Coordinates of C-alpha atoms in Angstrom, one line a residue:
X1 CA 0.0 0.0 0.0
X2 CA 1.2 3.3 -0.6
X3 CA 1.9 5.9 2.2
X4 CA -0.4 8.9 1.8
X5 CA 2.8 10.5 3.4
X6 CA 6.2 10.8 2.3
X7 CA 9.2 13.3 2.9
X8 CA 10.3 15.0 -0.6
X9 CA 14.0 15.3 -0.9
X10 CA 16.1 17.7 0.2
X11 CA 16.5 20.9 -2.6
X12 CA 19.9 21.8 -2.6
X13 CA 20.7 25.6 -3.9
X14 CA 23.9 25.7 -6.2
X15 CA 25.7 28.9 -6.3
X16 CA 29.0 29.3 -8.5
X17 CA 29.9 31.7 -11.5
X18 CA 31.6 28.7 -13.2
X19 CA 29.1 26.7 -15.2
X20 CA 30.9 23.3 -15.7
X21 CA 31.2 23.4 -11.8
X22 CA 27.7 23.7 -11.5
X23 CA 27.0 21.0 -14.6
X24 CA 29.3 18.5 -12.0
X25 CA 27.5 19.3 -8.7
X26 CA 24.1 19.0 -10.3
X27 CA 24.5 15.5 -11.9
X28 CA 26.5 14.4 -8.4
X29 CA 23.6 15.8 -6.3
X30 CA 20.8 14.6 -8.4
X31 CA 22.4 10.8 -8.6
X32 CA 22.3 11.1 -4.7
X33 CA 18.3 12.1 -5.1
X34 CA 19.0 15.7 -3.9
X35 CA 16.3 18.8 -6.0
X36 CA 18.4 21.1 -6.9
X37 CA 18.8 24.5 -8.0
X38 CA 21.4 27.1 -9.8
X39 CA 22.2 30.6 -9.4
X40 CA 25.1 31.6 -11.6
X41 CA 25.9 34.9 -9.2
X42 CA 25.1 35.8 -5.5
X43 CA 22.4 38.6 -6.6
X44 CA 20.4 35.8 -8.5
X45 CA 20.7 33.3 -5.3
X46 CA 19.4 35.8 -3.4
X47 CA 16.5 37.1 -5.7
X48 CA 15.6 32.9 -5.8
X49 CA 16.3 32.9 -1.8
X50 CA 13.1 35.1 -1.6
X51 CA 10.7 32.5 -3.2
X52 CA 12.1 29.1 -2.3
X53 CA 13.4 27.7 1.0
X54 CA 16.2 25.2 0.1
X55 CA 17.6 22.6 2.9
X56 CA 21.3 23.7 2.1
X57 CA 23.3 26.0 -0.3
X58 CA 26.7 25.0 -1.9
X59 CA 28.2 28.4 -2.6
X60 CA 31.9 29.2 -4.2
X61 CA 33.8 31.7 -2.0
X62 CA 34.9 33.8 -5.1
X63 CA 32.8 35.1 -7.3
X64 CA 32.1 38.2 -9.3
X65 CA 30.0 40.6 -8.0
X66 CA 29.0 39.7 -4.4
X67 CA 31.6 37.4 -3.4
X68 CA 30.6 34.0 -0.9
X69 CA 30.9 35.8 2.0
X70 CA 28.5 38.7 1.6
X71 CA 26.4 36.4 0.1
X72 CA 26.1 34.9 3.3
X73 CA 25.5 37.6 5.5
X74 CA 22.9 39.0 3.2
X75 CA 21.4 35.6 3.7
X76 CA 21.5 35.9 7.2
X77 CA 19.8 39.3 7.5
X78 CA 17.2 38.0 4.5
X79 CA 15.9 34.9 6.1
X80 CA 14.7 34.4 10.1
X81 CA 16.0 30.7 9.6
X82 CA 18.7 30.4 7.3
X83 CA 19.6 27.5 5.4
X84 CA 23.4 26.1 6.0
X85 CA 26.3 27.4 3.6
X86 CA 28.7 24.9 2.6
X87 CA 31.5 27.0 0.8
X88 CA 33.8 25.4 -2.0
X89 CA 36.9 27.4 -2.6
X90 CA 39.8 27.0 -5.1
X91 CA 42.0 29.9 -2.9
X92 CA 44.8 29.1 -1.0
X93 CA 44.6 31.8 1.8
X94 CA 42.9 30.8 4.8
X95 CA 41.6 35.0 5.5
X96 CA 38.5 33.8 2.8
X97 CA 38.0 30.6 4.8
X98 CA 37.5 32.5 8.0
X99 CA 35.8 35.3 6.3
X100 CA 32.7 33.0 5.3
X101 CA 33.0 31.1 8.6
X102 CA 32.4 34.5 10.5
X103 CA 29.7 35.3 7.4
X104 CA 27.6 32.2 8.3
X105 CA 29.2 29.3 6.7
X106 CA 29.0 26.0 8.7
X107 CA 31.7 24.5 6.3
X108 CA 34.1 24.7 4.1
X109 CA 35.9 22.1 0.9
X110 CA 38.6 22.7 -1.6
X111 CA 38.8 22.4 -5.3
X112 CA 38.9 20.0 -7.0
X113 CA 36.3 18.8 -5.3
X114 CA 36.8 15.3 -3.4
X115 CA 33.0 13.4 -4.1
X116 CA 33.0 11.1 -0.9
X117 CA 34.2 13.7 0.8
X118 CA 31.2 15.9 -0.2
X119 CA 28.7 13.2 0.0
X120 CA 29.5 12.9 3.8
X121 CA 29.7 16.3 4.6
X122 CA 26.3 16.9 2.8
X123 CA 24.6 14.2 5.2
X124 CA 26.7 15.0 8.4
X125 CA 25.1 19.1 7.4
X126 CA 21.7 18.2 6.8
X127 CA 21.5 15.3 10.0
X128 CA 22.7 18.5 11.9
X129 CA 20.2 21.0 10.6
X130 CA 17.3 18.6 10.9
X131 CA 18.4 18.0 14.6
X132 CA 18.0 21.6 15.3
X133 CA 14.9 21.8 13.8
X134 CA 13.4 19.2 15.7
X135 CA 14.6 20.7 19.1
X136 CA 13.2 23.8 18.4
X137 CA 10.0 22.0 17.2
X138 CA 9.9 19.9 20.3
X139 CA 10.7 23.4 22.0
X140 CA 7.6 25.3 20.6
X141 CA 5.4 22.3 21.3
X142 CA 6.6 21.8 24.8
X143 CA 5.8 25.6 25.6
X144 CA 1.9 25.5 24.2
X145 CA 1.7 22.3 26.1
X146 CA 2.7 23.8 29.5
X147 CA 0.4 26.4 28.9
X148 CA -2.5 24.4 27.9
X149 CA -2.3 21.9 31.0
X150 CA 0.2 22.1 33.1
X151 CA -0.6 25.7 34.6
X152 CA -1.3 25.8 38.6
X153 CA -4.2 27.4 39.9
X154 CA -4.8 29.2 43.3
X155 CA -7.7 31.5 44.3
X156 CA -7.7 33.5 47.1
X157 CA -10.4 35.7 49.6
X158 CA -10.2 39.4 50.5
X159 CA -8.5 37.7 53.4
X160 CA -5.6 36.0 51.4
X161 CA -7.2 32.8 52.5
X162 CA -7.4 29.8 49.8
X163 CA -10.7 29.3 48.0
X164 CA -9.9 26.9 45.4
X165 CA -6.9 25.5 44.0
X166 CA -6.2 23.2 41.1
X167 CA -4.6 19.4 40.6
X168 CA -1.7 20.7 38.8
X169 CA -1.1 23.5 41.4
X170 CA -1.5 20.6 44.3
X171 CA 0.9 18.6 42.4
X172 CA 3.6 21.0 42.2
X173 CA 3.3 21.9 45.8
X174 CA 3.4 18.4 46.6
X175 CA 0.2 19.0 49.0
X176 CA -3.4 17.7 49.1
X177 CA -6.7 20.0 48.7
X178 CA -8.3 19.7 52.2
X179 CA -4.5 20.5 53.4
X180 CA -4.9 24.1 51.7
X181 CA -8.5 25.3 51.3
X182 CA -9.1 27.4 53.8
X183 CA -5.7 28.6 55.0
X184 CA -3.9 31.8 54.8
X185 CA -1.9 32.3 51.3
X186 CA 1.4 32.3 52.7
X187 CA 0.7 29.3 55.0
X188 CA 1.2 27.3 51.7
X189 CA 2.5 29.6 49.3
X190 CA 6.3 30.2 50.2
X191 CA 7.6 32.3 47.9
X192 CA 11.6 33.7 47.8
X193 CA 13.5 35.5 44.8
X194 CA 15.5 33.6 42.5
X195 CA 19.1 33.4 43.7
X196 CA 17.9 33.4 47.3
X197 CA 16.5 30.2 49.8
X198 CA 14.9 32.9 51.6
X199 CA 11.3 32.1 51.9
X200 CA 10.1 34.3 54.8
X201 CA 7.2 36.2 54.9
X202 CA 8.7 39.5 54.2
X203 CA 10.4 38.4 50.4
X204 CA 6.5 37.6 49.7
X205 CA 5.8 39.7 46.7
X206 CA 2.3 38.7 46.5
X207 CA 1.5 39.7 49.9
X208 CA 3.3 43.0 49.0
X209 CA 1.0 43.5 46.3
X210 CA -2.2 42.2 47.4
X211 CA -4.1 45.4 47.8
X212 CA -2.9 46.4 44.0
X213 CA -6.0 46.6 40.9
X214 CA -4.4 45.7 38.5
X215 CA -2.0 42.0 37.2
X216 CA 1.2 41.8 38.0
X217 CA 3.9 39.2 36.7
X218 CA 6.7 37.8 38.4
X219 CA 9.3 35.5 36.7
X220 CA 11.9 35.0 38.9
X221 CA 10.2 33.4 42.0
X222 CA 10.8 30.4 43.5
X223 CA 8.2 28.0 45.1
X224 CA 8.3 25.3 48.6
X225 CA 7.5 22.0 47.8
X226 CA 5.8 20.4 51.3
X227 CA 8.9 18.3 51.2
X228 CA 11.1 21.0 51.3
X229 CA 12.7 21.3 48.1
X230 CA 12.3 24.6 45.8
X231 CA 11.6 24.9 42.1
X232 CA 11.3 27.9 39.9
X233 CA 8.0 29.4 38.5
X234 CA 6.6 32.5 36.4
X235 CA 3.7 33.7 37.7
X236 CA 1.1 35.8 37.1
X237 CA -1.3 37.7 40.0
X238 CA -4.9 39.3 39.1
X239 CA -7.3 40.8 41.1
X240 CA -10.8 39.7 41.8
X241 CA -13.4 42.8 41.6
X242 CA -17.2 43.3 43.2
X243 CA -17.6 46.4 41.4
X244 CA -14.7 48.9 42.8
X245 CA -13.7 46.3 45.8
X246 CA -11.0 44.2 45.3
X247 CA -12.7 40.5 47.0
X248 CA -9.9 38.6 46.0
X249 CA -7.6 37.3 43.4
X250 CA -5.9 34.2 41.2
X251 CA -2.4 33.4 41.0
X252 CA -1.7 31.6 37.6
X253 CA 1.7 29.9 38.1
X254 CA 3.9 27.6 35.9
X255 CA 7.0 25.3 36.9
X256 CA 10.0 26.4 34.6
X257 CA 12.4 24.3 35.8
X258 CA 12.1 22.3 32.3
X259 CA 12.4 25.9 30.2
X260 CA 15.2 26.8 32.2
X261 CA 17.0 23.5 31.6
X262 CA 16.4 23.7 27.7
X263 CA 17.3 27.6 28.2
X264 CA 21.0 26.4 29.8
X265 CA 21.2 23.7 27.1
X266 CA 20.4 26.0 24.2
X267 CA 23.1 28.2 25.3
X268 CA 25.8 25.4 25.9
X269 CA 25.4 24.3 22.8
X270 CA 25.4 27.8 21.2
X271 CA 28.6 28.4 23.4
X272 CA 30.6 25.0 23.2
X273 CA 31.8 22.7 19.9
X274 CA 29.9 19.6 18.9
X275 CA 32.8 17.8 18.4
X276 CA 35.3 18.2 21.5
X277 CA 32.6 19.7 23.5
X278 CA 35.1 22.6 23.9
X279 CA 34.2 26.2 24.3
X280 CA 33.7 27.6 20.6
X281 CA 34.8 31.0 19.3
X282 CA 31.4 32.1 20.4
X283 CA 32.3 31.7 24.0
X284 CA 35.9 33.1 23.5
X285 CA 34.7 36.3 21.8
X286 CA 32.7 36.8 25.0
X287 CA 35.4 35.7 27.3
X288 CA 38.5 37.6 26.5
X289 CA 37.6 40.8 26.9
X290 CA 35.7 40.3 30.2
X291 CA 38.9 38.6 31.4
X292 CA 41.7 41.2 29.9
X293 CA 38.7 44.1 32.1
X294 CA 39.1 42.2 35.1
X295 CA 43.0 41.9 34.7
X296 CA 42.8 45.9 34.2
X297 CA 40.7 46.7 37.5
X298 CA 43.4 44.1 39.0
X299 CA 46.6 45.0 38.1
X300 CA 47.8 41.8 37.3
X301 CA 48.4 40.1 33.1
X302 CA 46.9 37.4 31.2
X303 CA 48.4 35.8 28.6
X304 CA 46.7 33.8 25.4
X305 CA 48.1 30.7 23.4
X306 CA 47.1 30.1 19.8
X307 CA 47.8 26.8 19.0
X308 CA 47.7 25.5 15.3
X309 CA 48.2 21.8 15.0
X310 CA 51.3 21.2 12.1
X311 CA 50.5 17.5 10.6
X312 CA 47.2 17.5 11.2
X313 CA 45.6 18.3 7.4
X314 CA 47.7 15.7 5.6
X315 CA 46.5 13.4 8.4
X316 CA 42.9 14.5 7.9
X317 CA 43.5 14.0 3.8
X318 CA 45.0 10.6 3.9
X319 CA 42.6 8.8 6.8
X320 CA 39.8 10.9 6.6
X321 CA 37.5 12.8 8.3
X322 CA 36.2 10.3 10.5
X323 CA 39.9 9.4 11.7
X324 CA 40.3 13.0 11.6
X325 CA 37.9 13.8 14.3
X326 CA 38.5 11.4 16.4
X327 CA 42.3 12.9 16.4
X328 CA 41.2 16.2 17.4
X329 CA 38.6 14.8 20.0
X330 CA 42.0 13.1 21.8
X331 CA 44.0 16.9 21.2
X332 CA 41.3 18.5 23.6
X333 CA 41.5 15.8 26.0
X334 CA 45.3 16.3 25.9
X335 CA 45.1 20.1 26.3
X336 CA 42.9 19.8 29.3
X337 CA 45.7 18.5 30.9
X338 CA 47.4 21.6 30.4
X339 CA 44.7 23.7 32.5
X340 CA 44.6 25.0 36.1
X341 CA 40.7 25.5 37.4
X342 CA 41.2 29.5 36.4
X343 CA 42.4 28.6 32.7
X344 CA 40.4 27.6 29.7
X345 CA 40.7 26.0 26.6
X346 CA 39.0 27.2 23.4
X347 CA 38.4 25.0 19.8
X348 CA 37.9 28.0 17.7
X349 CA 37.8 25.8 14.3
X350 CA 39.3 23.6 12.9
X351 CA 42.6 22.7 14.0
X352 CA 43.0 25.9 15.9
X353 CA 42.8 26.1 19.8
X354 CA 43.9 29.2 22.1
X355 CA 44.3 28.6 25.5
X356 CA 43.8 31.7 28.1
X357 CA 45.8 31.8 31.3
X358 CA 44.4 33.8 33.7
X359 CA 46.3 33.2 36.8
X360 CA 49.8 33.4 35.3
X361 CA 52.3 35.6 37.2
X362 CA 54.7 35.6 34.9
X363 CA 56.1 35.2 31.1
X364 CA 58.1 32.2 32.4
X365 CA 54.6 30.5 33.3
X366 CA 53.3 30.7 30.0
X367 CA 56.1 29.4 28.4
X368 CA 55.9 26.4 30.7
X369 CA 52.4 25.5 30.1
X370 CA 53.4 26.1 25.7
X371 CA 56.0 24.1 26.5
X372 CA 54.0 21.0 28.0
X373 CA 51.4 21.5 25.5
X374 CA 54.0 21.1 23.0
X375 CA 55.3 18.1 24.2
X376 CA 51.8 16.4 24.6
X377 CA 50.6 17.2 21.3
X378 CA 54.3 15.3 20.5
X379 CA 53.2 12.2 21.4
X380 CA 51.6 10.2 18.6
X381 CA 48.0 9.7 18.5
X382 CA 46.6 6.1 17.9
X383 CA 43.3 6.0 16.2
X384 CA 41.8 2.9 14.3
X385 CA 45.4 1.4 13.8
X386 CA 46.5 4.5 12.9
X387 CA 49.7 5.9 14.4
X388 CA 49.4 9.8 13.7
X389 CA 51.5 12.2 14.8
X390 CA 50.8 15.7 15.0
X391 CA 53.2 18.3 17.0
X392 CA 52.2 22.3 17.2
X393 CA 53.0 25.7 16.7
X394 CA 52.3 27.7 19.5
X395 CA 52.0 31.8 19.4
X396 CA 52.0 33.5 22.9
X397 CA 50.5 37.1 23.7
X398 CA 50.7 39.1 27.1
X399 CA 48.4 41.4 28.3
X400 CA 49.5 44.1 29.2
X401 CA 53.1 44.1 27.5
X402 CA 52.2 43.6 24.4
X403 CA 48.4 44.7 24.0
X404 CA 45.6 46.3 25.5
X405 CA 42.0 44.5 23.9
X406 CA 40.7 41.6 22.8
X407 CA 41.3 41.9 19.3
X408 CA 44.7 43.3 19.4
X409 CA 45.9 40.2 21.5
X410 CA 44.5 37.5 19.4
X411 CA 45.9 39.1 16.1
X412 CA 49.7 39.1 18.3
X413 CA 49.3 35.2 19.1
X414 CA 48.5 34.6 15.6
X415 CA 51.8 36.4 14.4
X416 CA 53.4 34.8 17.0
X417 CA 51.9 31.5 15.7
X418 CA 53.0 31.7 12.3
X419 CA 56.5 32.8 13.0
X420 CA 57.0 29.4 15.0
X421 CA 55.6 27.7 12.1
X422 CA 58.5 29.7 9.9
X423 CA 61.1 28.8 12.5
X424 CA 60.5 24.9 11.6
X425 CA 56.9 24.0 13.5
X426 CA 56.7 22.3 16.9
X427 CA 57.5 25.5 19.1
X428 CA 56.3 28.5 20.6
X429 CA 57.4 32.1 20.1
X430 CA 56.6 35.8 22.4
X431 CA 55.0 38.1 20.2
X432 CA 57.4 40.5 22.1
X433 CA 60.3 38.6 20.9
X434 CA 58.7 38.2 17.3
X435 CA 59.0 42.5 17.9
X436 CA 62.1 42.6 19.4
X437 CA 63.6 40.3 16.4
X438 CA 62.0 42.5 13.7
X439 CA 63.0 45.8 15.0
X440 CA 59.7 47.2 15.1
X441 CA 55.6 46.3 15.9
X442 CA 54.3 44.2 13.3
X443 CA 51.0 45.6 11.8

């Protein structure tokens, strides 16, 4: 029997100036049952972008016109919910690579194009997508659910004593009805602000409030269970009226602890890597500058470590990408070895890490800690009967010798990075020393 339902492919948007390219990609994608579509320039993919929502666009980084890049970020202002950017590239420099990563793009391939490689970093794109979908499908349900059913209930008298009260309400309290009708509001109701166990009588904001006409809404409250555990709630207070008088009121309230918990999660994820489960460049953009203000009001330094990993593409090339991230998953495990409590370790992408030393009293510190890091990374990495060995350059910046912001002291570990790479690999350099060796401050 045939299903009256089925799931249509996913439509693929192909973006790319050159048309054999676009030829290959639509006879590869169509023989792997993808729809797809061409735009020969980013003004056309974005004129089509208007009409047709697409599952993913493959987009070439250089084109005429409105390069890759601002494709993307137009993209990103167009649409509320973009589509993923996979970006093919024939250049060499990796400043376009990161430009479309910071555009938008979720990946990035080389020409000529490697087909396996494409085929799996198609799926591994659109499994990823779909996922997110689904949580924030799951995430929209959950919320109309809660506030179709799972609501508590509570009326009161012009006395503040219970009138009614509903099963869910009863539930959350963890209290039967003829245990509460009847008795004074804050009897049951134990109320404190979020952040604080206090739940006397005085932090009651509805007993604060009780002689006000109109609602008022309170989401940061936390609830007594009977047994004495807490949980957090939004709430919402209305008055009951007999023409001017005020005779009572209902207190509407909902158990969050769930939305705060998909809240926390939302933002890990949004703050973390999905492969090494590693802060991401998101949370490092946040971090450094609140840590290089705090080392201001302080008086003491910081000092940052970009790491770049020196074997690791041909590793990646010849084993492949599955072998490949399994290497890097056992390079963060290795770094956080490195790490005091007040130090972190960042993934910003690829095989690029920084590590930020917070507690570090002197130069001599950080070198130690590049130093060990080095040697770590040194030892050879055994992955499916694989011996790899990987080794890294190591750039080292110091706040506040040798910079003053956030910006300025990543760019210096970078330099710093690069000129151990041009010193042989598998060793760190002092941006001051990279200075102090050129004559002057590199721009």
């Amino acid at each position: 029997m045939t299903s009256l339902f089925f799931n249509p492919p996913p439509s693929i948007l192909i973006v790319d100036d050159d048309e054999v390219l676009r030829l290959l990609l639509r006879q590869f994608l169509e023989g792997e049952q993808y729809t797809v579509t061409e735009a020969q320039n980013g003004n056309q993919a974005l004129q089509i972008l208007t009409r047709t929502v697409f599952d993913l666009i493959i987009m070439d980084i250089a084109m005429p016109g409105i390069d890759g890049p601002a494709v993307c970020e137009h993209i990103r202002s167009l649409l509320p919910d973009p589509p993923p950017v996979l970006m093919i590239t024939a250049l060499d420099d990796e400043e376009s690579v990161d430009q479309s990563f910071r555009a938008g793009a979720v990946d990035c391939i080389r020409k000529p194009i490697h087909w396996p490689v494409l085929r799996n970093r198609i799926k591994y794109i659109l499994a990823a997508h779909r996922a997110r979908l689904e949580l924030e499908r799951m995430s929209r349900n959950y919320e109309m659910i809660l506030e179709a059913a799972a609501n508590g209930i509570c009326g009161v008298d012009k006395d503040m004593r219970i009138s009614f009260i509903n099963p869910a309400a009863l539930k959350m309290l963890g209290v039967a009805q003829d245990e509460v009708i009847g008795k004074k509001f804050h009897e049951v109701f134990k109320v404190s602000l979020a952040g604080t166990d206090d739940f006397t009588l005085d932090c009651c904001p509805f007993l604060k409030n009780s002689t006000q006409t109109s609602s008022f809404h309170y989401d940061e409250l936390r609830l007594l269970r009977k047994d004495g555990t807490s949980f957090p709630v939004d709430c919402r207070a209305t008055p009951i009226f007999e023409g001017n008088t005020v005779t009572g009121g209902v207190l509407v309230f909902q158990d969050v602890t769930e939305r705060q918990q998909a809240a926390e999660l939302i933002r890990y994820m949004a703050d973390h890597d999905s492969l090494t489960d590693l802060p991401n460049r998101n949370y490092f953009n946040d971090r450094l500058p609140q840590a290089i203000s705090l080392a201001k009001r302080q008086g003491r330094m910081i000092c940052l470590l970009f790491i770049d990993l020196d074997r690791f593409k041909p590793i990646n090339d010849k084993y492949g990408h599955s072998v490949g991230d399994l290497v890097l998953l056992q390079v963060a495990e290795r770094l956080k070895k490195t790490l005091r409590v007040s130090d972190s370790v960042c993934r910003l992408g690829g095989d690029e890490f920084v590590i930020l030393l917070e507690s570090t009293k002197s130069v001599e510190g950080a070198k130690n800690v590049a130093q060990k890091t080095i040697e770590l990374l040194n030892e050879p990495i055994e992955v499916e009967g694989h011996k790899c060995s990987i080794g890294a350059s190591i750039g080292i910046s110091i706040y506040p010798q040798d910079c003053h912001d956030a910006k300025t002291m990543l760019r210096n570990a970078d330099i710093a990075m690069y000129e151990a790479k041009k010193k042989g690999r598998n060793r760190f350099e002092l941006y001051s020393s990279v200075v102090e060796q050129a004559g002057e401050e590199i721009q």
